[in-house]
Tab-separated table of C-alpha atoms in Angstrom:
chain	number	residue	atom	x	y	z
A	20	GLN	CA	269.668	51.720	56.460
A	21	VAL	CA	269.372	50.670	60.160
A	22	GLN	CA	269.100	46.960	61.011
A	23	LEU	CA	267.606	45.942	64.208
A	24	VAL	CA	268.193	42.600	66.112
A	25	GLU	CA	265.807	41.564	68.637
A	26	SER	CA	265.898	38.947	71.430
A	27	GLY	CA	264.605	37.731	74.748
A	28	GLY	CA	260.977	36.659	74.074
A	29	GLY	CA	259.481	33.640	75.395
A	30	VAL	CA	256.735	31.841	77.650
A	31	VAL	CA	255.891	33.290	80.995
A	32	GLN	CA	253.291	33.069	83.538
A	33	ALA	CA	250.961	35.758	84.302
A	34	GLY	CA	252.804	38.014	86.926
A	35	GLY	CA	255.977	37.098	85.784
A	36	SER	CA	258.720	39.155	83.907
A	37	LEU	CA	260.723	39.125	80.622
A	38	ARG	CA	263.427	41.394	79.373
A	39	LEU	CA	263.421	42.184	75.420
A	40	SER	CA	266.675	43.444	73.770
A	41	CYS	CA	267.247	45.404	70.531
A	42	ALA	CA	270.629	45.990	69.037
A	43	PRO	CA	270.671	48.517	66.214
A	44	SER	CA	273.483	48.365	63.542
A	45	GLU	CA	274.127	52.003	64.020
A	46	SER	CA	274.768	54.018	67.210
A	47	VAL	CA	271.669	54.712	69.369
A	48	PHE	CA	272.804	58.239	69.323
A	49	SER	CA	272.480	58.523	65.435
A	50	VAL	CA	268.622	57.647	65.272
A	51	ASN	CA	265.865	59.876	66.513
A	52	HIS	CA	264.418	57.160	68.635
A	53	ILE	CA	264.231	53.339	69.287
A	54	GLY	CA	261.067	51.842	70.584
A	55	TRP	CA	258.952	48.856	70.762
A	56	TYR	CA	255.555	48.015	69.227
A	57	ARG	CA	253.446	44.750	69.609
A	58	GLN	CA	251.112	42.853	67.490
A	59	ALA	CA	248.656	40.224	68.827
A	60	PRO	CA	247.008	37.980	66.500
A	61	GLY	CA	244.335	39.484	64.321
A	62	LYS	CA	245.050	42.706	65.608
A	63	GLN	CA	246.822	45.864	64.401
A	64	ARG	CA	250.475	46.557	65.534
A	65	ASP	CA	250.366	48.988	68.649
A	66	TRP	CA	253.005	51.044	69.911
A	67	VAL	CA	254.379	50.295	73.328
A	68	ALA	CA	257.326	52.559	74.330
A	69	LEU	CA	260.087	54.540	72.976
A	70	ILE	CA	263.364	56.113	73.994
A	71	THR	CA	264.831	59.372	72.267
A	72	SER	CA	268.306	59.741	71.315
A	73	SER	CA	268.672	62.095	74.278
A	74	GLY	CA	267.281	59.496	76.670
A	75	ASN	CA	263.706	60.732	77.203
A	76	THR	CA	261.046	57.863	77.481
A	77	ASN	CA	257.332	57.539	76.744
A	78	TYR	CA	254.888	54.651	77.246
A	79	ALA	CA	251.472	53.508	76.146
A	80	GLU	CA	248.930	53.792	78.895
A	81	SER	CA	248.537	50.061	78.924
A	82	VAL	CA	252.052	49.351	79.947
A	83	LYS	CA	252.590	52.487	82.076
A	84	GLY	CA	254.074	51.310	85.600
A	85	ARG	CA	254.883	47.649	84.284
A	86	PHE	CA	257.131	48.149	81.576
A	87	THR	CA	260.396	50.098	81.496
A	88	ILE	CA	262.493	50.983	78.347
A	89	SER	CA	266.023	51.788	78.977
A	90	ARG	CA	269.368	52.035	77.004
A	91	ASP	CA	272.992	50.764	77.722
A	92	ASP	CA	275.084	52.896	75.712
A	93	ALA	CA	278.152	50.899	75.995
A	94	LYS	CA	276.484	47.850	74.617
A	95	ASN	CA	274.482	49.817	71.966
A	96	THR	CA	271.352	48.165	72.966
A	97	VAL	CA	267.924	49.024	74.137
A	98	TYR	CA	265.980	47.055	76.679
A	99	LEU	CA	262.180	46.564	77.236
A	100	GLN	CA	261.902	45.193	80.890
A	101	MET	CA	258.241	43.708	81.126
A	102	ASN	CA	256.887	43.185	84.659
A	103	SER	CA	253.553	41.991	85.983
A	104	LEU	CA	252.766	40.458	82.702
A	105	LYS	CA	249.225	39.635	81.641
A	106	PRO	CA	247.751	37.399	79.028
A	107	GLU	CA	246.668	40.428	77.119
A	108	ASP	CA	250.474	41.419	76.749
A	109	THR	CA	250.825	38.272	74.463
A	110	ALA	CA	252.038	39.413	70.920
A	111	VAL	CA	255.038	39.594	68.665
A	112	TYR	CA	256.935	42.564	69.783
A	113	TYR	CA	258.821	44.561	67.388
A	114	CYS	CA	261.730	46.761	67.791
A	115	ASP	CA	261.691	49.982	65.643
A	116	ALA	CA	264.256	52.978	64.702
A	117	PHE	CA	263.229	56.131	63.316
A	118	GLN	CA	265.851	58.136	61.466
A	119	ASN	CA	265.865	60.583	58.641
A	120	GLY	CA	262.003	60.285	58.327
A	121	ARG	CA	262.092	56.414	57.854
A	122	PHE	CA	260.827	53.710	60.210
A	123	TYR	CA	263.038	50.615	60.298
A	124	TRP	CA	261.981	47.375	62.099
A	125	GLY	CA	263.336	44.281	63.570
A	126	GLN	CA	262.221	40.716	62.775
A	127	GLY	CA	260.004	40.517	65.742
A	128	THR	CA	260.030	38.315	69.064
A	129	GLN	CA	257.175	36.276	70.356
A	130	VAL	CA	256.115	36.829	73.912
A	131	THR	CA	253.484	34.512	75.430
A	132	VAL	CA	251.801	35.034	78.717
A	133	SER	CA	249.976	32.103	80.112
A	134	SER	CA	247.058	32.510	82.631
């Protein structure tokens, strides 16, 4: 079972930046991918970005060009760098890991973007 610990959320003004961190309990190379989802109040959880064990990345259209997912192998940590933040980016952000056909989730971290 993979456990995920997220950090880095907070409050930022529109146009600002935040970096989220996700530290899995197992090696990043042992999972198929690690990614980020977000859920705004009253809305469904939406996929944001992912990075595979081989380092390939993919992004939702709504964040392409603004968000960057990356991995520090030495720290066994995945990051989501969020730039040019908009009020509509406000949500709880969840880290997920996919391994052996199962999804695992972190506890979530709140990101609030004020206008």
